[in-house]
Amino acid sequence: MRILIIEDERRLAAYLQKGLAENGYVVDVSPDGIDGRHMALEGEYDLILLDVMIPGIDGFSVLEQLRRHKNTPVLMLTARDKVEDRVRGLRAGADDYLVKPFAFSELLARIQAVLRRGGAAGAGDPLHLHLADLELDLASRKAHRGGQRLDLTAKEFTLLSLLLRRQGQILSRTTLAEQVWDMNFDSDTNVIEVAIRRLRAKLDDPFPIKLLHTVRGMGYVLELRQ
């Protein structure tokens, strides 16, 4: 799942980015409201962490402009704990409001709660993905196939969730590198092939029906083939 952090406190932004990445999220960071607004409107994110007091334009303005075009879940982060500020943020369309300082464990719990509510309100449930006998629970970060638990690393889970969200689509090595590892693809590295091989050993090798396929010269696709 991909998260955008709009936060001008660089140490806090780096801390959040590192912590969320360790929990399997792909994270982008913007240090100001103007750039953050552009990224929020042009990018595809599952959730946005939005500070109120940021340069350029403030978080309330970013949120108001975002809500004219998108319903991306927004969790506001701020040092301002006045009731009227929280009310203003919620009325502008924020899904939740967290006052600094906060515990990282609470932030994770709030993120999961916001995503869960968003899943319940939309068509289907984006926190529960499935293909054939493969099931992923994005909230608990558990994967099962044929009723058996798959013991995946954080990166393997992120890779599988991306493939499953876009099942039937061929994803290039460049796309996987950007979305899962947040890096520009280097043709000299075999990180993608190694990750795919390890994921396939857990996902497909123990089962008669294969789901993860290589499309020569193009990339990889997760699909049920007849």
Short mmCIF file of C-alpha atoms in Angstrom, two decimals, residues 2-220:
data_model
loop_
_atom_site.label_atom_id
_atom_site.label_comp_id
_atom_site.label_asym_id
_atom_site.label_seq_id
_atom_site.Cartn_x
_atom_site.Cartn_y
_atom_site.Cartn_z
CA ARG A 2 1.29 3.46 -0.87
CA ILE A 3 1.28 6.41 1.54
CA LEU A 4 2.10 10.07 0.93
CA ILE A 5 3.53 12.10 3.83
CA ILE A 6 3.19 15.89 3.54
CA GLU A 7 5.35 17.14 6.41
CA ASP A 8 8.00 19.88 6.58
CA GLU A 9 9.77 18.64 9.73
CA ARG A 10 12.45 16.63 7.98
CA ARG A 11 13.47 14.51 10.96
CA LEU A 12 9.88 13.54 11.67
CA ALA A 13 9.18 12.84 7.99
CA ALA A 14 12.27 10.62 7.75
CA TYR A 15 11.29 8.81 10.95
CA LEU A 16 7.78 8.17 9.68
CA GLN A 17 9.02 7.11 6.26
CA LYS A 18 11.45 4.60 7.79
CA GLY A 19 8.91 3.20 10.24
CA LEU A 20 6.17 2.81 7.66
CA ALA A 21 8.56 1.22 5.15
CA GLU A 22 9.56 -1.31 7.81
CA ASN A 23 5.89 -2.17 8.13
CA GLY A 24 5.59 -2.88 4.43
CA TYR A 25 4.25 0.43 3.11
CA VAL A 26 5.70 2.25 0.11
CA VAL A 27 6.15 5.88 1.16
CA ASP A 28 6.61 9.18 -0.68
CA VAL A 29 7.41 12.44 1.15
CA SER A 30 6.71 16.08 0.30
CA PRO A 31 8.07 18.95 2.46
CA ASP A 32 5.52 21.62 1.47
CA GLY A 33 1.89 22.15 0.59
CA ILE A 34 2.30 23.08 -3.07
CA ASP A 35 4.37 20.05 -4.00
CA GLY A 36 2.28 17.86 -1.71
CA ARG A 37 -0.96 19.00 -3.32
CA HIS A 38 0.43 18.16 -6.77
CA MET A 39 1.56 14.69 -5.65
CA ALA A 40 -1.76 14.01 -3.92
CA LEU A 41 -3.77 14.98 -7.00
CA GLU A 42 -1.57 13.35 -9.63
CA GLY A 43 -0.45 10.23 -7.75
CA GLU A 44 -2.35 7.15 -6.63
CA TYR A 45 -2.16 6.75 -2.86
CA ASP A 46 -4.03 4.57 -0.40
CA LEU A 47 -3.66 7.16 2.36
CA ILE A 48 -2.16 10.63 2.96
CA LEU A 49 -0.56 11.82 6.20
CA LEU A 50 -1.03 15.59 6.12
CA ASP A 51 0.50 18.13 8.49
CA VAL A 52 -1.43 21.36 9.05
CA MET A 53 1.41 23.87 9.37
CA ILE A 54 3.42 23.45 6.17
CA PRO A 55 5.05 25.97 3.80
CA GLY A 56 3.42 27.09 0.57
CA ILE A 57 -0.20 26.41 1.40
CA ASP A 58 -1.40 24.97 4.71
CA GLY A 59 -2.80 21.51 5.25
CA PHE A 60 -6.40 22.69 5.45
CA SER A 61 -6.11 24.22 1.97
CA VAL A 62 -4.46 21.09 0.57
CA LEU A 63 -7.27 18.99 2.00
CA GLU A 64 -10.03 21.25 0.68
CA GLN A 65 -8.56 21.20 -2.83
CA LEU A 66 -7.98 17.45 -2.71
CA ARG A 67 -11.60 16.79 -1.75
CA ARG A 68 -12.81 18.54 -4.90
CA HIS A 69 -11.24 15.77 -6.95
CA LYS A 70 -10.47 12.70 -4.82
CA ASN A 71 -11.64 10.73 -1.80
CA THR A 72 -8.19 9.47 -0.78
CA PRO A 73 -8.22 8.84 3.00
CA VAL A 74 -6.43 11.63 4.90
CA LEU A 75 -5.00 11.46 8.42
CA MET A 76 -4.03 14.92 9.64
CA LEU A 77 -0.96 15.39 11.84
CA THR A 78 -0.56 18.60 13.81
CA ALA A 79 0.81 20.20 16.95
CA ARG A 80 -2.38 22.27 17.17
CA ASP A 81 -4.69 20.57 19.65
CA LYS A 82 -7.50 23.14 19.79
CA VAL A 83 -10.96 21.70 19.34
CA GLU A 84 -11.82 24.20 16.60
CA ASP A 85 -8.77 23.09 14.58
CA ARG A 86 -9.80 19.44 14.79
CA VAL A 87 -13.36 20.30 13.87
CA ARG A 88 -12.17 22.37 10.91
CA GLY A 89 -10.04 19.50 9.63
CA LEU A 90 -12.81 16.94 9.99
CA ARG A 91 -15.34 19.23 8.33
CA ALA A 92 -12.93 19.82 5.45
CA GLY A 93 -12.88 16.07 4.83
CA ALA A 94 -10.15 14.58 7.04
CA ASP A 95 -10.77 10.97 8.06
CA ASP A 96 -8.90 11.28 11.36
CA TYR A 97 -6.79 13.73 13.35
CA LEU A 98 -3.67 12.92 15.38
CA VAL A 99 -2.01 15.51 17.62
CA LYS A 100 1.79 15.64 18.00
CA PRO A 101 3.64 14.17 19.77
CA PHE A 102 2.23 10.71 19.23
CA ALA A 103 3.39 7.12 19.58
CA PHE A 104 4.25 5.39 16.32
CA SER A 105 2.17 2.38 17.39
CA GLU A 106 -0.87 4.66 17.69
CA LEU A 107 -0.21 6.08 14.22
CA LEU A 108 -0.13 2.56 12.76
CA ALA A 109 -3.38 1.70 14.52
CA ARG A 110 -5.02 4.90 13.23
CA ILE A 111 -3.82 4.18 9.68
CA GLN A 112 -5.28 0.68 9.79
CA ALA A 113 -8.55 1.99 11.22
CA VAL A 114 -8.88 4.67 8.52
CA LEU A 115 -8.13 2.16 5.76
CA ARG A 116 -10.59 -0.31 7.25
CA ARG A 117 -13.35 2.30 7.34
CA GLY A 118 -12.56 3.26 3.76
CA GLY A 119 -12.78 -0.38 2.72
CA ALA A 120 -16.14 -0.83 4.41
CA ALA A 121 -17.56 2.23 2.65
CA GLY A 122 -16.40 1.35 -0.85
CA ALA A 123 -17.30 -1.31 -3.32
CA GLY A 124 -15.80 -4.54 -2.04
CA ASP A 125 -13.11 -4.52 0.62
CA PRO A 126 -9.64 -3.32 -0.48
CA LEU A 127 -8.14 -4.70 2.76
CA HIS A 128 -9.01 -8.27 1.73
CA LEU A 129 -7.70 -9.42 -1.63
CA HIS A 130 -8.07 -12.84 -3.20
CA LEU A 131 -7.39 -14.86 -6.33
CA ALA A 132 -8.44 -18.50 -6.57
CA ASP A 133 -7.39 -20.02 -3.20
CA LEU A 134 -5.00 -17.13 -2.38
CA GLU A 135 -6.15 -14.66 0.27
CA LEU A 136 -4.45 -11.53 1.63
CA ASP A 137 -5.55 -9.58 4.69
CA LEU A 138 -3.83 -6.20 4.37
CA ALA A 139 -4.86 -5.02 7.84
CA SER A 140 -3.31 -7.97 9.69
CA ARG A 141 -0.66 -8.46 6.97
CA LYS A 142 -1.37 -12.17 6.67
CA ALA A 143 -1.43 -14.30 3.55
CA HIS A 144 -2.99 -17.73 3.07
CA ARG A 145 -3.20 -20.13 0.18
CA GLY A 146 -5.40 -23.19 0.27
CA GLY A 147 -5.96 -22.47 3.95
CA GLN A 148 -2.22 -22.59 4.67
CA ARG A 149 -0.38 -19.59 6.09
CA LEU A 150 2.34 -18.17 3.83
CA ASP A 151 5.39 -17.04 5.79
CA LEU A 152 6.30 -13.87 3.88
CA THR A 153 8.82 -11.14 4.60
CA ALA A 154 7.61 -7.51 4.60
CA LYS A 155 8.91 -6.96 1.05
CA GLU A 156 7.44 -10.23 -0.19
CA PHE A 157 4.05 -9.26 1.24
CA THR A 158 4.25 -5.81 -0.40
CA LEU A 159 5.26 -7.39 -3.71
CA LEU A 160 2.44 -9.93 -3.56
CA SER A 161 -0.16 -7.33 -2.58
CA LEU A 162 0.83 -5.15 -5.56
CA LEU A 163 0.60 -8.09 -7.95
CA LEU A 164 -2.73 -9.13 -6.46
CA ARG A 165 -4.20 -5.62 -6.59
CA ARG A 166 -3.32 -5.53 -10.28
CA GLN A 167 -4.00 -9.17 -11.06
CA GLY A 168 -4.15 -9.90 -14.75
CA GLN A 169 -1.87 -6.95 -15.57
CA ILE A 170 1.72 -7.48 -16.64
CA LEU A 171 3.96 -5.47 -14.31
CA SER A 172 7.40 -4.58 -15.61
CA ARG A 173 10.57 -4.84 -13.55
CA THR A 174 10.73 -1.03 -13.56
CA THR A 175 7.23 -0.77 -12.10
CA LEU A 176 8.02 -3.32 -9.39
CA ALA A 177 11.27 -1.53 -8.52
CA GLU A 178 9.49 1.81 -8.16
CA GLN A 179 6.39 0.56 -6.35
CA VAL A 180 7.94 -1.98 -3.97
CA TRP A 181 11.52 -0.82 -3.45
CA ASP A 182 10.95 2.89 -4.19
CA MET A 183 14.01 2.97 -6.42
CA ASN A 184 14.86 3.65 -10.03
CA PHE A 185 15.46 0.41 -11.85
CA ASP A 186 19.06 -0.57 -12.49
CA SER A 187 19.41 -3.21 -15.19
CA ASP A 188 22.58 -4.50 -13.53
CA THR A 189 20.78 -5.61 -10.37
CA ASN A 190 18.89 -8.88 -10.00
CA VAL A 191 16.90 -7.85 -6.93
CA ILE A 192 13.60 -8.24 -8.79
CA GLU A 193 14.40 -11.75 -10.05
CA VAL A 194 15.60 -12.88 -6.62
CA ALA A 195 12.47 -11.52 -4.93
CA ILE A 196 10.17 -13.13 -7.52
CA ARG A 197 11.98 -16.47 -7.18
CA ARG A 198 11.66 -16.44 -3.38
CA LEU A 199 8.01 -15.40 -3.52
CA ARG A 200 7.24 -18.09 -6.11
CA ALA A 201 8.86 -20.74 -3.88
CA LYS A 202 6.36 -19.92 -1.14
CA LEU A 203 3.34 -19.01 -3.26
CA ASP A 204 3.40 -21.56 -6.09
CA ASP A 205 5.90 -24.38 -5.55
CA PRO A 206 3.86 -26.24 -2.87
CA PHE A 207 0.66 -26.06 -4.95
CA PRO A 208 -0.36 -27.73 -8.23
CA ILE A 209 -1.95 -24.60 -9.74
CA LYS A 210 0.52 -21.79 -10.46
CA LEU A 211 -0.52 -18.15 -10.11
CA LEU A 212 2.68 -16.12 -10.62
CA HIS A 213 3.84 -16.12 -14.23
CA THR A 214 6.79 -14.64 -16.10
CA VAL A 215 6.03 -12.90 -19.38
CA ARG A 216 9.31 -13.01 -21.26
CA GLY A 217 10.66 -9.58 -22.14
CA MET A 218 7.80 -7.79 -20.39
CA GLY A 219 7.58 -8.63 -16.68
CA TYR A 220 5.39 -10.61 -14.33
#
